[in-house]
Tab-separated table of C-alpha atoms in Angstrom:
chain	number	residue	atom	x	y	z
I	1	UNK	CA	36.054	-104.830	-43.137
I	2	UNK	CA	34.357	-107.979	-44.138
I	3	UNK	CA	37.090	-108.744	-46.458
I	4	UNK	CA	40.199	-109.314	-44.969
I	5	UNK	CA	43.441	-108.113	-46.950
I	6	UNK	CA	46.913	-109.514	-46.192
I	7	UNK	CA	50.265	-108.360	-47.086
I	8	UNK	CA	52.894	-111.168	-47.098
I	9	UNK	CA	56.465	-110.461	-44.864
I	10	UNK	CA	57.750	-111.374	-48.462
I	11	UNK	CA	56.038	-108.279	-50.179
I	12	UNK	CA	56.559	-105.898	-47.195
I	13	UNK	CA	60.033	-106.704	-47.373
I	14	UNK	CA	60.681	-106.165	-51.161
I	15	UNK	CA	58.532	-102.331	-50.817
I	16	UNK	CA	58.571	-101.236	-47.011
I	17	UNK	CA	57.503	-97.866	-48.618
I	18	UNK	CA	54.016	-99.303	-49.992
I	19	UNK	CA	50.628	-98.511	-48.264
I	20	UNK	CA	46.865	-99.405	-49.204
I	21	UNK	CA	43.780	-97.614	-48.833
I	22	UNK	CA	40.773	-99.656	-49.506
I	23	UNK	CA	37.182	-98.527	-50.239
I	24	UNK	CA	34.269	-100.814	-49.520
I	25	UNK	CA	30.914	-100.405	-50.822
I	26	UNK	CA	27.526	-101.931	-50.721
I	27	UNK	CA	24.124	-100.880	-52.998
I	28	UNK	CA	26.408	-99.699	-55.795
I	29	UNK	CA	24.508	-98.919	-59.103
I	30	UNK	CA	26.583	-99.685	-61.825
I	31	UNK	CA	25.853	-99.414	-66.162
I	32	UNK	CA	27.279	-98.620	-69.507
I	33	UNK	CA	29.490	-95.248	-69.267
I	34	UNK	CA	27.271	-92.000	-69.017
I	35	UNK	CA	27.895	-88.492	-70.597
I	36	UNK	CA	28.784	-87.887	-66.523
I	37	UNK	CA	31.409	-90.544	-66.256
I	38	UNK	CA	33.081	-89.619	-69.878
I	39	UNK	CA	33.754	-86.173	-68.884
I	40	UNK	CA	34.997	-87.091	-65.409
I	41	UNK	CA	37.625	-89.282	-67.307
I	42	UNK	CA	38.456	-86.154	-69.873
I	43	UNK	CA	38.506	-83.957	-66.889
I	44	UNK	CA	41.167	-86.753	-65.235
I	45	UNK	CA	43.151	-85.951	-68.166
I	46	UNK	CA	43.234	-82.460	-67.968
I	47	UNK	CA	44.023	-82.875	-64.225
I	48	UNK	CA	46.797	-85.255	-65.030
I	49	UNK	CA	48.845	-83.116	-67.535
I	50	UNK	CA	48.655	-80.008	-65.905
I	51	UNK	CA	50.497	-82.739	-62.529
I	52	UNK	CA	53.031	-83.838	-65.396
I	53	UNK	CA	53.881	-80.156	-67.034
I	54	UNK	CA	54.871	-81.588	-70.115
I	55	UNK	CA	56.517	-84.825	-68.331
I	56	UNK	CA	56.727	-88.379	-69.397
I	57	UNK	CA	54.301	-90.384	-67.115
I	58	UNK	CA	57.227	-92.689	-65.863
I	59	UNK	CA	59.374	-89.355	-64.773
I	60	UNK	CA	57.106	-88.632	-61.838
I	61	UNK	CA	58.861	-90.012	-58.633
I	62	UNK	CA	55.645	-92.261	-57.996
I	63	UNK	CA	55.838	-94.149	-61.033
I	64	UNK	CA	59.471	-94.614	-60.721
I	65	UNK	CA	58.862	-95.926	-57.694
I	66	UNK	CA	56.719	-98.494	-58.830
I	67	UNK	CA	59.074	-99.267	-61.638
I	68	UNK	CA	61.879	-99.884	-59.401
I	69	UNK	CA	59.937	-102.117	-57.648
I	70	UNK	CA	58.748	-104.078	-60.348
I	71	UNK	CA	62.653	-104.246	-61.557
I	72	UNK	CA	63.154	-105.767	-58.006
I	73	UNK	CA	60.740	-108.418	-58.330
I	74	UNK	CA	61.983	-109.722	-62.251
I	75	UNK	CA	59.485	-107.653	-64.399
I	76	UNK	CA	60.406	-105.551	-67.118
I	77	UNK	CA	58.777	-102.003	-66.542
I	78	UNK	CA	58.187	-100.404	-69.562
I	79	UNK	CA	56.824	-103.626	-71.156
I	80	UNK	CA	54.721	-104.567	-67.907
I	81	UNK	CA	53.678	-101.023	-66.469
I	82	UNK	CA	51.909	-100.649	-63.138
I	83	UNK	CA	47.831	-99.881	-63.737
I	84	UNK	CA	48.853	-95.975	-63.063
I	85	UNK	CA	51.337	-95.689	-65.595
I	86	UNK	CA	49.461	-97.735	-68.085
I	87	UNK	CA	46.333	-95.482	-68.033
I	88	UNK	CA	48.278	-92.152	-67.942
I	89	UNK	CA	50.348	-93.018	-70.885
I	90	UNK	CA	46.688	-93.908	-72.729
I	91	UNK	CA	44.957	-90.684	-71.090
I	92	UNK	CA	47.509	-88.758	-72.974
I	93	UNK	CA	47.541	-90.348	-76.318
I	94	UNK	CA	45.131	-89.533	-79.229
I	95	UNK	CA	43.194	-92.581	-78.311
I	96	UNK	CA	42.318	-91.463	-74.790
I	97	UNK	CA	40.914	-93.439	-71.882
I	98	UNK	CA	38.884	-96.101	-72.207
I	99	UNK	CA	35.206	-95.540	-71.292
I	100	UNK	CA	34.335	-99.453	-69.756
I	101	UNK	CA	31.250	-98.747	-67.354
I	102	UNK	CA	30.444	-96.322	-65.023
I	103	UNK	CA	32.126	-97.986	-62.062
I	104	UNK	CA	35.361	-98.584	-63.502
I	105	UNK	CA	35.381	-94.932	-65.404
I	106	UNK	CA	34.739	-93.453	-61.560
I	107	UNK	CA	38.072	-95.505	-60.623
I	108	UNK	CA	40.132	-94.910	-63.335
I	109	UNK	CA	39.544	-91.171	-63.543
I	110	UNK	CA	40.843	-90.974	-59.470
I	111	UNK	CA	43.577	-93.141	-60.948
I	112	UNK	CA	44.703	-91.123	-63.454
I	113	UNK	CA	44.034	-87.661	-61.929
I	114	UNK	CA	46.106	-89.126	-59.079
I	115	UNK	CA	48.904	-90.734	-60.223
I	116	UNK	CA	48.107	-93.775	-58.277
I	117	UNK	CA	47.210	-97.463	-59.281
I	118	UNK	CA	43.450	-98.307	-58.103
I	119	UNK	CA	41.724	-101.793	-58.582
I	120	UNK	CA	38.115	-102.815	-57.999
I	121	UNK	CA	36.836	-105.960	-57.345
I	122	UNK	CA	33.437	-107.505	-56.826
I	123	UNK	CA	32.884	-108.519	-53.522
I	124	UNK	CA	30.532	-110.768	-54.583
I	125	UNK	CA	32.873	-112.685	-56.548
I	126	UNK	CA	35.632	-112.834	-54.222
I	127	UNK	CA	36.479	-115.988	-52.396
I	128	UNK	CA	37.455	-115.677	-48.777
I	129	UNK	CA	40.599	-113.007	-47.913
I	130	UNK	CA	42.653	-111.347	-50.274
I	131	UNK	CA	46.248	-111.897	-49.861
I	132	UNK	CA	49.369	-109.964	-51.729
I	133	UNK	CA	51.734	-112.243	-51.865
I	134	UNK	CA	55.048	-113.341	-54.308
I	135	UNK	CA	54.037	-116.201	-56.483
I	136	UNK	CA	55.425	-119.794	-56.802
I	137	UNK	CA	54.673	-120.000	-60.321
I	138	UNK	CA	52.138	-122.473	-59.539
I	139	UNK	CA	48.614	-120.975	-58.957
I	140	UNK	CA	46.352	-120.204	-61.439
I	141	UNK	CA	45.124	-116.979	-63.189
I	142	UNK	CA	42.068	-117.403	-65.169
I	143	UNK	CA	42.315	-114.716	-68.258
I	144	UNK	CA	40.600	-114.514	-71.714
I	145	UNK	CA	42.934	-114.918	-75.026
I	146	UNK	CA	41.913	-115.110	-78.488
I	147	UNK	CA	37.834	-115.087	-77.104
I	148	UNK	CA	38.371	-118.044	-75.019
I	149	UNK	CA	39.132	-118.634	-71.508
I	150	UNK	CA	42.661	-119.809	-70.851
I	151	UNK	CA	44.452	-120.411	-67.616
I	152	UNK	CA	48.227	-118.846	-66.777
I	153	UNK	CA	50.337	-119.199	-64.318
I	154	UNK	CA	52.772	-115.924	-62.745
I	155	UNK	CA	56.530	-115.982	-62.747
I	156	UNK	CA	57.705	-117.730	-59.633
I	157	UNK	CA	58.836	-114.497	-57.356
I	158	UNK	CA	56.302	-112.259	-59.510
I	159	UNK	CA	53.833	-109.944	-56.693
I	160	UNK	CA	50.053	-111.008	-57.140
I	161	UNK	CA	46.854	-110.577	-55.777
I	162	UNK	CA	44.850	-113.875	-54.728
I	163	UNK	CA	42.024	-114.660	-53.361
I	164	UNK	CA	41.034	-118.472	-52.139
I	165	UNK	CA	40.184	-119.623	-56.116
I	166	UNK	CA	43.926	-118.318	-57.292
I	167	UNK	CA	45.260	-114.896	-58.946
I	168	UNK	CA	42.842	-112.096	-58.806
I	169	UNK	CA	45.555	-109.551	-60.320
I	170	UNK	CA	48.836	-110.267	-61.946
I	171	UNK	CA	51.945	-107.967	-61.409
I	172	UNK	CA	50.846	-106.359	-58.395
I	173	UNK	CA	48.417	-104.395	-60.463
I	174	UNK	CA	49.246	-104.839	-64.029
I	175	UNK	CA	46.683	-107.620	-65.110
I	176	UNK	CA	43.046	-108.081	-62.960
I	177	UNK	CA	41.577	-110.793	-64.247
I	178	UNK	CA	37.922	-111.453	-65.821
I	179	UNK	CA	36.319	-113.599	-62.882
I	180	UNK	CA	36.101	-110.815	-60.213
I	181	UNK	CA	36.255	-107.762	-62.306
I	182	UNK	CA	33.648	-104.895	-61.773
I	183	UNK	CA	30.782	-105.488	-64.266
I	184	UNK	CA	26.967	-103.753	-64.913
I	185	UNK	CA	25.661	-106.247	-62.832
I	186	UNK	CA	27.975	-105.205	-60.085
I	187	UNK	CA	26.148	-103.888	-56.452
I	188	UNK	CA	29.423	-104.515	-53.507
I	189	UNK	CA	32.741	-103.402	-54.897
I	190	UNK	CA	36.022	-103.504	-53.152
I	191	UNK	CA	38.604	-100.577	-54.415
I	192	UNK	CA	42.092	-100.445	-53.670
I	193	UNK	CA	44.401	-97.441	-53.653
I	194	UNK	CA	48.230	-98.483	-53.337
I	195	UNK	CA	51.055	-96.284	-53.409
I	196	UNK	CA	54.711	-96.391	-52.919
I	197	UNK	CA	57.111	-93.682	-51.339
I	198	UNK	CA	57.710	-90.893	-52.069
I	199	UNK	CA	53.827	-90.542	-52.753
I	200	UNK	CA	52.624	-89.201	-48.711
I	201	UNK	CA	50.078	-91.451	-47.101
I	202	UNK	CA	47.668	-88.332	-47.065
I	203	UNK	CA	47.889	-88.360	-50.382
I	204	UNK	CA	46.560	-91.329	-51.045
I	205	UNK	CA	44.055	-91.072	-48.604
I	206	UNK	CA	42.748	-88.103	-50.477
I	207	UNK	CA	42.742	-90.023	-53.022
I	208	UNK	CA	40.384	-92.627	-51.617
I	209	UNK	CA	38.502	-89.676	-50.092
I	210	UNK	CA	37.594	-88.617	-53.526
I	211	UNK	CA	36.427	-91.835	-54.906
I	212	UNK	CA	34.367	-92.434	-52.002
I	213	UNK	CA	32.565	-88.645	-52.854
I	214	UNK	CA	32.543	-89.935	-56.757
I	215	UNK	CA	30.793	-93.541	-55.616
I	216	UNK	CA	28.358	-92.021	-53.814
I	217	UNK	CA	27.465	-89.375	-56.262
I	218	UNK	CA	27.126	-91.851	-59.186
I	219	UNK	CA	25.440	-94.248	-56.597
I	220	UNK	CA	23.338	-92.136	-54.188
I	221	UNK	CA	22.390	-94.435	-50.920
I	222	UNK	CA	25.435	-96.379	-51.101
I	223	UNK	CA	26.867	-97.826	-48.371
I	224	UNK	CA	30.179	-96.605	-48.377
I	225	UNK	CA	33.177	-97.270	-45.961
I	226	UNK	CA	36.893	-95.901	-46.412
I	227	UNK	CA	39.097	-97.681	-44.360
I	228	UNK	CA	42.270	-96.617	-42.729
I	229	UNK	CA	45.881	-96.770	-44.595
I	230	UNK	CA	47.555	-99.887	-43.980
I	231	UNK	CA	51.115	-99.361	-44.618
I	232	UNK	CA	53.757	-102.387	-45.272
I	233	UNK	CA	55.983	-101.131	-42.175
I	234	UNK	CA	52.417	-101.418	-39.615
């Protein structure tokens, strides 16, 4: 990979049970959300409540998972819910899912249809590694509030992604923020599967396997790589 990822001892030790499967990909072709892309996200949906059977989103043992680790790290759950949880309890409102673009509808469909938290970044926008780590409360998070750019800092303890320029993602994956987010100009994107036990590695893996079949199908000639899962016990 020509990004490197790090997960800090920190991290491992608060969720030996998590793993990551991340997708890289070059000559992406990315625009505004397509009559294809909308009905793979109603189809995620469908997919999704026929996996819950009439189930609350947070009753399925991955997203408890995740919720007991966010507990364990000082964030309230059902007021700060993992990326998963947050799109599953949207795909089965009235409102729906969001349609965003075409890149981050392919993502968010796996995500939902899953039951598993994926993130993409622009590669292009990323400076050096990317490191999972538990905060010290004193890096910086670039976000947008009220229309104009503000800068936050994460609770000191609180799991975050970073790259070299400060908090790519706050809450493990509750929050990306705006400066390395997937966008229409977007051609290398980075996308990261994470689970938690009890979810099986091959799971996730399929998971990835899927959105791999999805990139390349929305992008044809894509440069696509899946790597292998890296789990926090390796």
């Amino acid at each position: 990979m020509t990004l490197t990822l790090t997960v800090s001892d920190e991290v491992r030790a608060l969720a030996p049970g998590f793993t990551h499967v991340a997708v890289e990909a070059y000559g992406l072709t990315n625009g505004p959300t397509t009559e294809a892309s909308s009905a793979l996200l109603d189809d995620a949906a469908r997919r999704l409540a026929a996996r819950l059977d009439g189930r609350a989103p947070h009753e399925d043992p991955h997203m408890a998972a995740w919720r007991e680790v966010y507990t364990a790290f000082g964030s309230k759950p059902s007021r700060t819910r993992n990326s998963a949880e947050a799109l599953a309890k949207r795909a089965l409102s009235d409102a729906g899912l969001p349609r965003v673009n075409v890149l981050v509808d392919v993502y968010n469909a796996v995500s939902v249809a899953h039951l598993i938290p994926v993130g993409g970044e622009d590669l292009d926008l990323i400076q050096g590694g990317m490191r999972l780590v538990r905060a010290t409360g004193d890096e910086d998070f670039v976000t947008v509030a009220g229309g104009e750019e503000t800068v936050e800092h994460p609770d000191a303890g609180e799991v975050v992604w970073c790259d070299e320029a400060g908090v790519t993602c706050r809450r493990w994956n509750w929050r990306q923020g705006p400066r390395t987010r997937l966008t229409e100009g977007t051609v290398s994107g980075l996308f990261l599967l994470e689970s938690l036990a009890p979810m099986p590695v091959a799971e996730a893996e399929a998971a990835a396997a899927e959105l791999a079949e999805l990139l390349e199908k929305f992008s044809p000639g894509a440069r696509i790589t899946v790597h292998a899962p890296h789990s926090a016990a390796a």
